[in-house]
Short mmCIF file of C-alpha atoms and ligand atoms in Angstrom, two decimals:
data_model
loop_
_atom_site.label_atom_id
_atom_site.label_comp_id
_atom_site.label_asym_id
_atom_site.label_seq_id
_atom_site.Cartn_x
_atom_site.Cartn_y
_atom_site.Cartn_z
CA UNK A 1 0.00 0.00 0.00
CA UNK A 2 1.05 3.63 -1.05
CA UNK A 3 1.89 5.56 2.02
CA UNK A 4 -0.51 8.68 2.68
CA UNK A 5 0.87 11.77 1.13
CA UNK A 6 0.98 15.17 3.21
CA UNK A 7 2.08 18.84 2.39
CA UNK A 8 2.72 21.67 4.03
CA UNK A 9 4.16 25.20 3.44
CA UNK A 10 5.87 27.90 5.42
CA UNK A 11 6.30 31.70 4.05
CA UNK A 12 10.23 32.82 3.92
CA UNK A 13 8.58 36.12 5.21
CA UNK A 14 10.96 36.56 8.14
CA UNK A 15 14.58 36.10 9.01
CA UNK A 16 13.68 32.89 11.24
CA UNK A 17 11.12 30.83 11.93
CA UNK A 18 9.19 31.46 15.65
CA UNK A 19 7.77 29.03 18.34
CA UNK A 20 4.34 28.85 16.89
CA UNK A 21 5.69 27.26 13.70
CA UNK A 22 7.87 25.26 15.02
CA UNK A 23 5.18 23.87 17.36
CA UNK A 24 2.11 24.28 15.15
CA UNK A 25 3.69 23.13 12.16
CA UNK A 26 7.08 22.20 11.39
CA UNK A 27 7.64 19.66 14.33
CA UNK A 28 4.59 17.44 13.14
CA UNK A 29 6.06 17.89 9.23
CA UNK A 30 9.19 16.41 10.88
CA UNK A 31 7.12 13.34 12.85
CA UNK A 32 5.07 12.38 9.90
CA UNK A 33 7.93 12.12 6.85
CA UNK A 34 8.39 8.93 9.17
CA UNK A 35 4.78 7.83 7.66
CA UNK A 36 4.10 9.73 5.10
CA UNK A 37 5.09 10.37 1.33
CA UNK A 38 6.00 14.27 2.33
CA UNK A 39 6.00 17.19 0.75
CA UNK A 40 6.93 20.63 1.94
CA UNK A 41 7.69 23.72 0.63
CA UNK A 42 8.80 27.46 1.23
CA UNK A 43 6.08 29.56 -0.56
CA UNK A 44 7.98 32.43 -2.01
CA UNK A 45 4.73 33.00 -4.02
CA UNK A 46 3.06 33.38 -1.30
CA UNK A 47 5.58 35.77 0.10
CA UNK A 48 5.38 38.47 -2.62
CA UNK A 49 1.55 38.87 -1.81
CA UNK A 50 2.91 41.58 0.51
CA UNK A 51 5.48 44.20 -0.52
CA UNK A 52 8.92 42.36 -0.16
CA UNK A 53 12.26 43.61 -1.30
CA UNK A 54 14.20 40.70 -3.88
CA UNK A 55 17.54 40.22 -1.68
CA UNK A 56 15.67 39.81 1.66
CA UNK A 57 13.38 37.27 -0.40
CA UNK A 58 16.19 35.30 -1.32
CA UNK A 59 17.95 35.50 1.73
CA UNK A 60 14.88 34.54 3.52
CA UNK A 61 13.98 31.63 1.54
CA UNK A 62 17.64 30.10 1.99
CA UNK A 63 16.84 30.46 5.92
CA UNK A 64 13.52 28.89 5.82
CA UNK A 65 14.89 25.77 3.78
CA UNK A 66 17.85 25.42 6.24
CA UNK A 67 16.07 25.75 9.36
CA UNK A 68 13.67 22.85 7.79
CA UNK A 69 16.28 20.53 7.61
CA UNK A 70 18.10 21.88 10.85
CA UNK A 71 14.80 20.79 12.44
CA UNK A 72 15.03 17.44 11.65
CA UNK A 73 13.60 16.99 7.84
CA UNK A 74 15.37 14.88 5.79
CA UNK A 75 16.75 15.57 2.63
CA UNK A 76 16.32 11.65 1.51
CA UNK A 77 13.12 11.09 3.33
CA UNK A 78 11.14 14.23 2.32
CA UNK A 79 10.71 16.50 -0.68
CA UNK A 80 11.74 19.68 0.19
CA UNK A 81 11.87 22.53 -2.14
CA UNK A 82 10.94 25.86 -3.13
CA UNK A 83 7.37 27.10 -4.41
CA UNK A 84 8.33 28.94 -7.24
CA UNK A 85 10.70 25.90 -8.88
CA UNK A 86 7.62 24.30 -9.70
CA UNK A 87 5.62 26.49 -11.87
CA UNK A 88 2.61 24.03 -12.20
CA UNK A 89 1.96 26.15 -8.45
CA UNK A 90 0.74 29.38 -10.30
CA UNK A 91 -0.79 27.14 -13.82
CA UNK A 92 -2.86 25.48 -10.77
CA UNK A 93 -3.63 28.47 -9.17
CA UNK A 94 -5.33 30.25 -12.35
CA UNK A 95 -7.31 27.59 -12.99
CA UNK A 96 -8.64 27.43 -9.73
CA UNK A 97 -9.08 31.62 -9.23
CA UNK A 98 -11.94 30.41 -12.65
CA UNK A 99 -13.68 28.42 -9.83
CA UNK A 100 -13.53 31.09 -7.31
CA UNK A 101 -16.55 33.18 -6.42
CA UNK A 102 -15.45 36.96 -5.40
CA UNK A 103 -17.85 36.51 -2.23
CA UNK A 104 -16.21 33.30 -1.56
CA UNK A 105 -12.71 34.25 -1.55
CA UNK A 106 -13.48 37.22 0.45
CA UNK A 107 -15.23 35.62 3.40
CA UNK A 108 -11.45 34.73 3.82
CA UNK A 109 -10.75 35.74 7.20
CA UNK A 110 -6.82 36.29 6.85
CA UNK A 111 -7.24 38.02 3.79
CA UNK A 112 -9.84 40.20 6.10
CA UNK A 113 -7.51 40.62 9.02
CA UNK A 114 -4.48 41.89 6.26
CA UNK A 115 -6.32 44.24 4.12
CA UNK A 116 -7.52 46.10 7.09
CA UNK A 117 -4.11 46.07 8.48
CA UNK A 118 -2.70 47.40 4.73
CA UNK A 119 -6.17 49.29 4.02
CA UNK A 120 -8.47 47.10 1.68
CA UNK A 121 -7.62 49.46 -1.24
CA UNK A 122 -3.72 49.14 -1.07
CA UNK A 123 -4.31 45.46 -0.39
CA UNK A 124 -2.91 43.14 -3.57
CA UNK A 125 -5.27 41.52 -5.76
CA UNK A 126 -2.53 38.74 -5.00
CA UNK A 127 -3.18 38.73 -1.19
CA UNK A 128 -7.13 38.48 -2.40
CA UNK A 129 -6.16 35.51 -4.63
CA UNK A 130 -3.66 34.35 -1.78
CA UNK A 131 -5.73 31.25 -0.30
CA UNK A 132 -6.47 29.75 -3.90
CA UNK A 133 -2.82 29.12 -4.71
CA UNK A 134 -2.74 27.44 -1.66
CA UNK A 135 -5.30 25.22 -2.34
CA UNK A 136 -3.52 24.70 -5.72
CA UNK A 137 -0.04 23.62 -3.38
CA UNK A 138 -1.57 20.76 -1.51
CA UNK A 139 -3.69 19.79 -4.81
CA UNK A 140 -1.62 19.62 -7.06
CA UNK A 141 0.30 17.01 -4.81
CA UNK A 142 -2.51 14.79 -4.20
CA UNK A 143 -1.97 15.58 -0.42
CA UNK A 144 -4.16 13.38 2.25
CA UNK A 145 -3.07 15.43 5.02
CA UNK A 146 -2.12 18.53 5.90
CA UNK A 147 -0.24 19.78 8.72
CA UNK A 148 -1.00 23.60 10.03
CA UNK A 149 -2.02 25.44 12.81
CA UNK A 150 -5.64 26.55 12.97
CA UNK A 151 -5.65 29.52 11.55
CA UNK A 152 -4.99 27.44 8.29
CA UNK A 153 -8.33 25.72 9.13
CA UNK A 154 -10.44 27.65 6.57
CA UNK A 155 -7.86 27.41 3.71
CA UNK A 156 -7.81 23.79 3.99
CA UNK A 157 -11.75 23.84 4.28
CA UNK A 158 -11.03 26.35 0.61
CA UNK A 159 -8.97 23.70 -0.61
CA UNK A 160 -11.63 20.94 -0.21
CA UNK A 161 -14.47 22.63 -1.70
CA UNK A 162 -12.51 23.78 -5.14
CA UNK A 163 -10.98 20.18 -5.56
CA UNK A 164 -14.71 18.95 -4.98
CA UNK A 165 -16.16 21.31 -7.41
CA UNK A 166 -13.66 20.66 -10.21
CA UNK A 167 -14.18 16.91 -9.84
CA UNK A 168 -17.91 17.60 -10.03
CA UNK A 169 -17.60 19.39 -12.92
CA UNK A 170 -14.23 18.04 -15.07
CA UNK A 171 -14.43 14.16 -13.70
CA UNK A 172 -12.65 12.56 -10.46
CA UNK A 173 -8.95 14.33 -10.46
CA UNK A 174 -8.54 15.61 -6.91
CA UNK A 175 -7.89 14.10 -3.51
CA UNK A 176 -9.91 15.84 -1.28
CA UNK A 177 -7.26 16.75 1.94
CA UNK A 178 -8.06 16.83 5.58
CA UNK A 179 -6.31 19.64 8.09
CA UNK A 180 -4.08 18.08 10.62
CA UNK A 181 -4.35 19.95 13.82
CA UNK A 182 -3.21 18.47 17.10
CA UNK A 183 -5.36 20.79 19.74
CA UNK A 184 -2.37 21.38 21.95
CA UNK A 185 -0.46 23.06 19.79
CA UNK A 186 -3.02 24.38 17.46
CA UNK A 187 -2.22 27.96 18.48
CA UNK A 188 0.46 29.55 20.29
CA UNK A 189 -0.21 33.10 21.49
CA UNK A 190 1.75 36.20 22.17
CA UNK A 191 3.80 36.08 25.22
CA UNK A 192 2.69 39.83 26.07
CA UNK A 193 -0.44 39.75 24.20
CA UNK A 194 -1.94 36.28 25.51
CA UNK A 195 -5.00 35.67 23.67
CA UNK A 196 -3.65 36.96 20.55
CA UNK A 197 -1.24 34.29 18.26
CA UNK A 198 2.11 35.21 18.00
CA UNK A 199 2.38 36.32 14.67
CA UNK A 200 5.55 37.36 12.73
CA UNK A 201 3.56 40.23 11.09
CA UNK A 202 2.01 41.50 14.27
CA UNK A 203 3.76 40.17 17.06
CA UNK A 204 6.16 42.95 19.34
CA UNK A 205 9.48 41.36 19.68
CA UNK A 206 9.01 40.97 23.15
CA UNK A 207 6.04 38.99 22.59
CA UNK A 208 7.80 36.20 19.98
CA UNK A 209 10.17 33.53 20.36
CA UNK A 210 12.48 33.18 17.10
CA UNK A 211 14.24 29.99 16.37
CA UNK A 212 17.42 31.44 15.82
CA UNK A 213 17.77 33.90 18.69
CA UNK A 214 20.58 33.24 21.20
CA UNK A 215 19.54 31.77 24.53
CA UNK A 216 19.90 35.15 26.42
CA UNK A 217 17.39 37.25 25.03
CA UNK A 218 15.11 33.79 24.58
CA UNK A 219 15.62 33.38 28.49
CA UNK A 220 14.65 37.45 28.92
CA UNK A 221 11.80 37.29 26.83
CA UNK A 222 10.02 34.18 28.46
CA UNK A 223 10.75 35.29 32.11
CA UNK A 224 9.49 39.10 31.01
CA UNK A 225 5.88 37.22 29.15
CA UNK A 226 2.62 38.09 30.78
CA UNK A 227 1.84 36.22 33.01
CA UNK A 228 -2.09 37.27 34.74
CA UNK A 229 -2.45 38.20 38.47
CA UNK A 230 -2.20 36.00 41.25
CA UNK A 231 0.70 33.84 41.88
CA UNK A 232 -0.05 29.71 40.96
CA UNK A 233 0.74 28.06 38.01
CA UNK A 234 -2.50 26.65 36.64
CA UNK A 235 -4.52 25.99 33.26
CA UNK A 236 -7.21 28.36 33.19
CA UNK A 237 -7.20 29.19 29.25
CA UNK A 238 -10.12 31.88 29.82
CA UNK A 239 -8.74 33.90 32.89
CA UNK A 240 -4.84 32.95 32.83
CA UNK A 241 -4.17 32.81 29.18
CA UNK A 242 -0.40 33.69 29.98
CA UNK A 243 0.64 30.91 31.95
CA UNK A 244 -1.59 28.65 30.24
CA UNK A 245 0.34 29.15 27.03
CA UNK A 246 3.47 28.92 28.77
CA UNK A 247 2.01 25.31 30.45
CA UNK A 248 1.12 24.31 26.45
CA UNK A 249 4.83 25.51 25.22
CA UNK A 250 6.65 23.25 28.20
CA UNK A 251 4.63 20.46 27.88
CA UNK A 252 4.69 19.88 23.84
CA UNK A 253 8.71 20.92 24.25
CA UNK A 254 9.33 18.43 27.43
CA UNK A 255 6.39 15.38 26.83
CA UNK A 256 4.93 15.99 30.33
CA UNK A 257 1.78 16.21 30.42
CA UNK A 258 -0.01 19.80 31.69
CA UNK A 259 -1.65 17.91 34.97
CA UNK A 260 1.47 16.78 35.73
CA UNK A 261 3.35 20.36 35.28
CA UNK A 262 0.63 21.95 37.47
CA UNK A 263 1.46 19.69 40.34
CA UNK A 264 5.09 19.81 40.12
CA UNK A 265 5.10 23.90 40.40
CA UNK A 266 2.58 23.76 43.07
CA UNK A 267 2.74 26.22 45.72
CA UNK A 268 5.72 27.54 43.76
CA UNK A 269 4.91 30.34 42.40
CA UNK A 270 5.71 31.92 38.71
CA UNK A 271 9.72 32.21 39.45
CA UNK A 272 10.92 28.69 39.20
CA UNK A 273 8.54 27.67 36.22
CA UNK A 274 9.25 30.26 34.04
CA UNK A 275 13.08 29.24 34.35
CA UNK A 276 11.73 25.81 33.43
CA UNK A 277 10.07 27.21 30.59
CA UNK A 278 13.26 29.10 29.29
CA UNK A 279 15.19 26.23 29.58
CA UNK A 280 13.40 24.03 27.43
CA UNK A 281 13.17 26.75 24.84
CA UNK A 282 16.74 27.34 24.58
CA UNK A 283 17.12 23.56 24.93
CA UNK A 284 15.49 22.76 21.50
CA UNK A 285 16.42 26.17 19.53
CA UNK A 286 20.27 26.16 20.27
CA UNK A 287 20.83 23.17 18.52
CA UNK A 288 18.41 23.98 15.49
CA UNK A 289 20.65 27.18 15.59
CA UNK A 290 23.99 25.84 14.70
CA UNK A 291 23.26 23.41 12.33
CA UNK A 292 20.80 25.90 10.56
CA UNK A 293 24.16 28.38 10.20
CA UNK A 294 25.89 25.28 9.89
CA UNK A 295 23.79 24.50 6.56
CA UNK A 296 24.15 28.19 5.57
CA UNK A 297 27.90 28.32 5.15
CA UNK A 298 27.40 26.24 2.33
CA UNK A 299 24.87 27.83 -0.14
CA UNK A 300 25.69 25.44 -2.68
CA UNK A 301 25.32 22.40 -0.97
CA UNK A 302 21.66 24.12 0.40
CA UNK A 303 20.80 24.88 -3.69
CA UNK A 304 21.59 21.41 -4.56
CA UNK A 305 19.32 19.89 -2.64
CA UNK A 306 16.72 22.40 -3.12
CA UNK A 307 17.15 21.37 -6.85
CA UNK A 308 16.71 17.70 -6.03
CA UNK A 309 13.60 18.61 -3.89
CA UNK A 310 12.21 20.45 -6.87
CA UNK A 311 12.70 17.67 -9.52
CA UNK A 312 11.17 15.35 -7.71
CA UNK A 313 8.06 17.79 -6.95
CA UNK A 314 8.17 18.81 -10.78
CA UNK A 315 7.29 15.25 -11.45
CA UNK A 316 4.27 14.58 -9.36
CA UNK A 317 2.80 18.10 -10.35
CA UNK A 318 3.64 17.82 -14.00
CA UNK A 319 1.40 14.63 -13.70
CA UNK A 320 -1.36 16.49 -11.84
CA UNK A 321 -1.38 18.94 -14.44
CA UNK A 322 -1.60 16.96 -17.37
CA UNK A 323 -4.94 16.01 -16.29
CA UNK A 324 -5.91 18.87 -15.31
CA UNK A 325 -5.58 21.03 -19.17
CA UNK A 326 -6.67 17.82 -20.62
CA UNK A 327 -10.15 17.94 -18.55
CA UNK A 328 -10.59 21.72 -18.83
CA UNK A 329 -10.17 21.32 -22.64
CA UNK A 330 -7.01 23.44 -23.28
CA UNK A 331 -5.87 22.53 -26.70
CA UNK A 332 -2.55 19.72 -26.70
CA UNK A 333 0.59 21.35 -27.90
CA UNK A 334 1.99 19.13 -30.80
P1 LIG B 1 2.84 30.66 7.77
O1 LIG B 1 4.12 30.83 7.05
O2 LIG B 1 2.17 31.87 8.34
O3 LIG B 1 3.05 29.67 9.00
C1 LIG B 1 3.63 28.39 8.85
C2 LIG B 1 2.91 27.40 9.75
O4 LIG B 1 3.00 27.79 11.11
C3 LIG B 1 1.71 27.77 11.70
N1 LIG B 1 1.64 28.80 12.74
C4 LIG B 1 1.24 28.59 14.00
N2 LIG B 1 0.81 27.49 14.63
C5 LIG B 1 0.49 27.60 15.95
N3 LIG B 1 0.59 28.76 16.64
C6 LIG B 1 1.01 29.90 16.04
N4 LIG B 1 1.11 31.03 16.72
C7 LIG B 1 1.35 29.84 14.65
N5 LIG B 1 1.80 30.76 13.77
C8 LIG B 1 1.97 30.11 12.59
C9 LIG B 1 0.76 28.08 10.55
O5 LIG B 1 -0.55 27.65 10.84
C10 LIG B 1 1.40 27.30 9.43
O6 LIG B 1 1.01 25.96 9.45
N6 LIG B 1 -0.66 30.03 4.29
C11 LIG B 1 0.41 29.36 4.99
C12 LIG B 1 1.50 28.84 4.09
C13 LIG B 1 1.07 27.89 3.01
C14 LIG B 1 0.60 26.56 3.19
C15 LIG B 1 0.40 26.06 1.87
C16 LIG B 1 0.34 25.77 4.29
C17 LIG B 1 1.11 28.14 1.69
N7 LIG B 1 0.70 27.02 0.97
C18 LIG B 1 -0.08 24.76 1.65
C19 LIG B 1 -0.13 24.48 4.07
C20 LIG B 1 -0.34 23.97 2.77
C21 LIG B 1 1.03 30.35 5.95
O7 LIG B 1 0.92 31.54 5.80
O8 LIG B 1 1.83 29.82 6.89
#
């Protein structure tokens, strides 16, 4: 039996990843190339759907490929490559804008959340159009799964309906995906701004974790995160949203479950936890760090097997393709 095939994506939109990828995303992309036939790529598309300047584009893509395989993807086990090697991404993508109703894509709520931020009329047609070449991504591959945190949820749900309605209206060509989501991780929030995700677009500094800072300011930032009045370390999502999402960050880096966290800080106060915490972020990030500059001294080496990553990417969506033009009726090319 074929194994199940997942993608995933991550924008090169900043100069490292944070702890809410790494934990919402990239750490289950690293469990499941043990099962899966995996896919996953840096959307450089995606990037430019916001203005972006062309050296800190390329620069930024080079990071997000080597901190994926500093964080534990293999080069042999999983495809990993870069969006725009594979132009079948944006042939996809047009087809599927034709599919697209105007109210549909704009009950996106991302896209709502960034044009108000930009101002709806300076917003990009392309960050309108944004959540359709995803759903062209994870078709394109055939994907069964796909790994994300939840505010992915409704581009999946995107994804599902266009692949449905082509097949309903060209003939069976689309596996229909399903989000993968574990709960505890689904969505890490702001360490100053608790209830809000922490976001590399909207997050302070003080509020995000980056991969590739050193272990002082990481150990700064955590002991500095909000953390709600009175003094015990519980899991009270609705009125201690701080230490609750510092309880969800040490459990899913450490394996202990949150129970069992709450009784070891008992009658302990913030102080001692919070070092915990801080610990077991610089624990998992230093290492990630030097092989991630590690993989960056070499460019090269990091091109060549974003090349291999590509060909073998190239293949499946030349395939996917194929079918597609022939179903929509675009003309062969003798
Ligand atoms: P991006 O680059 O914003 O984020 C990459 C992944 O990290 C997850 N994530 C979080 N998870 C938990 N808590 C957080 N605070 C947090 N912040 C980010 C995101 O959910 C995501 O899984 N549109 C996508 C990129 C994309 C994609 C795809 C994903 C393009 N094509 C195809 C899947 C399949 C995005 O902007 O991710």
């Amino acid at each position: 039996m074929a194994r199940p095939r997942v993608l995933s994506g991550i924008q090169p939109t900043a100069d490292s990843f944070h702890l809410g990828n790494y934990l919402g995303a990239v750490r289950q992309w690293v469990a499941m190339q043990e099962t899966h036939d995996a896919f996953y790529c840096v959307v450089d598309l995606h990037a430019i759907t916001v203005p972006t300047e062309p050296d800190a584009l390329r620069r930024r893509s080079r990071v997000a490929a080597a901190q994926l395989f500093a964080c534990g993807l293999d080069p042999e086990q999983s495809t990993v490559f870069v969006q725009s090697h594979v132009r079948e991404h944006t042939e996809l993508a047009w087809v599927l804008i034709c599919l697209t109703g105007m109210g549909e894509a704009a009950r996106m709520t991302q896209f709502k959340d960034k044009a108000a931020k930009f101002g709806e009329s300076a917003a990009s047609v392309g960050l309108f159009t944004y959540p359709i070449l995803q759903a062209a991504d994870i078709l394109l591959y055939q994907a069964n799964q796909v790994p994300v945190g939840v505010d992915q949820k409704q581009h999946v749900e995107l994804t599902r309906d266009l692949g449905q309605r082509f097949n309903h209206r060209f003939g069976e060509t689309f596996t229909l995906p399903e989000p993968f989501i574990p709960k505890e991780v689904e969505k890490i929030t702001d360490l100053q701004n608790p209830t809000a995700k922490m976001s590399k677009s909207s997050s302070s500094p003080a509020g995000i974790l980056d991969v590739l800072e050193q272990p002082g300011p990481l150990r700064k930032k955590v002991m500095r995160a909000v953390t709600d009045t009175g003094s015990e370390v519980l899991f009270d999502e609705e009125n201690k949203p701080g230490v609750s999402n510092l309880l969800r960050i040490q459990s899913a880096l450490t394996g202990t479950p949150i129970p069992d966290l709450v009784a070891r800080y008992e009658g302990q106060g913030y102080g001692t936890f919070k070092k915990d915490v801080a610990e077991a972020v610089v624990e998992t990030f230093a290492p990630i760090r030097e092989r991630t500059e590690k993989l960056l001294s070499d460019e090269k080496e990091l091109d060549r097997l974003l090349a291999i990553g590509a060909e073998r990417a190239s293949e499946v969506a030349r395939r996917t393709m194929a079918t597609v033009r022939e179903r929509v009726g675009f003309l062969p090319k003798l």
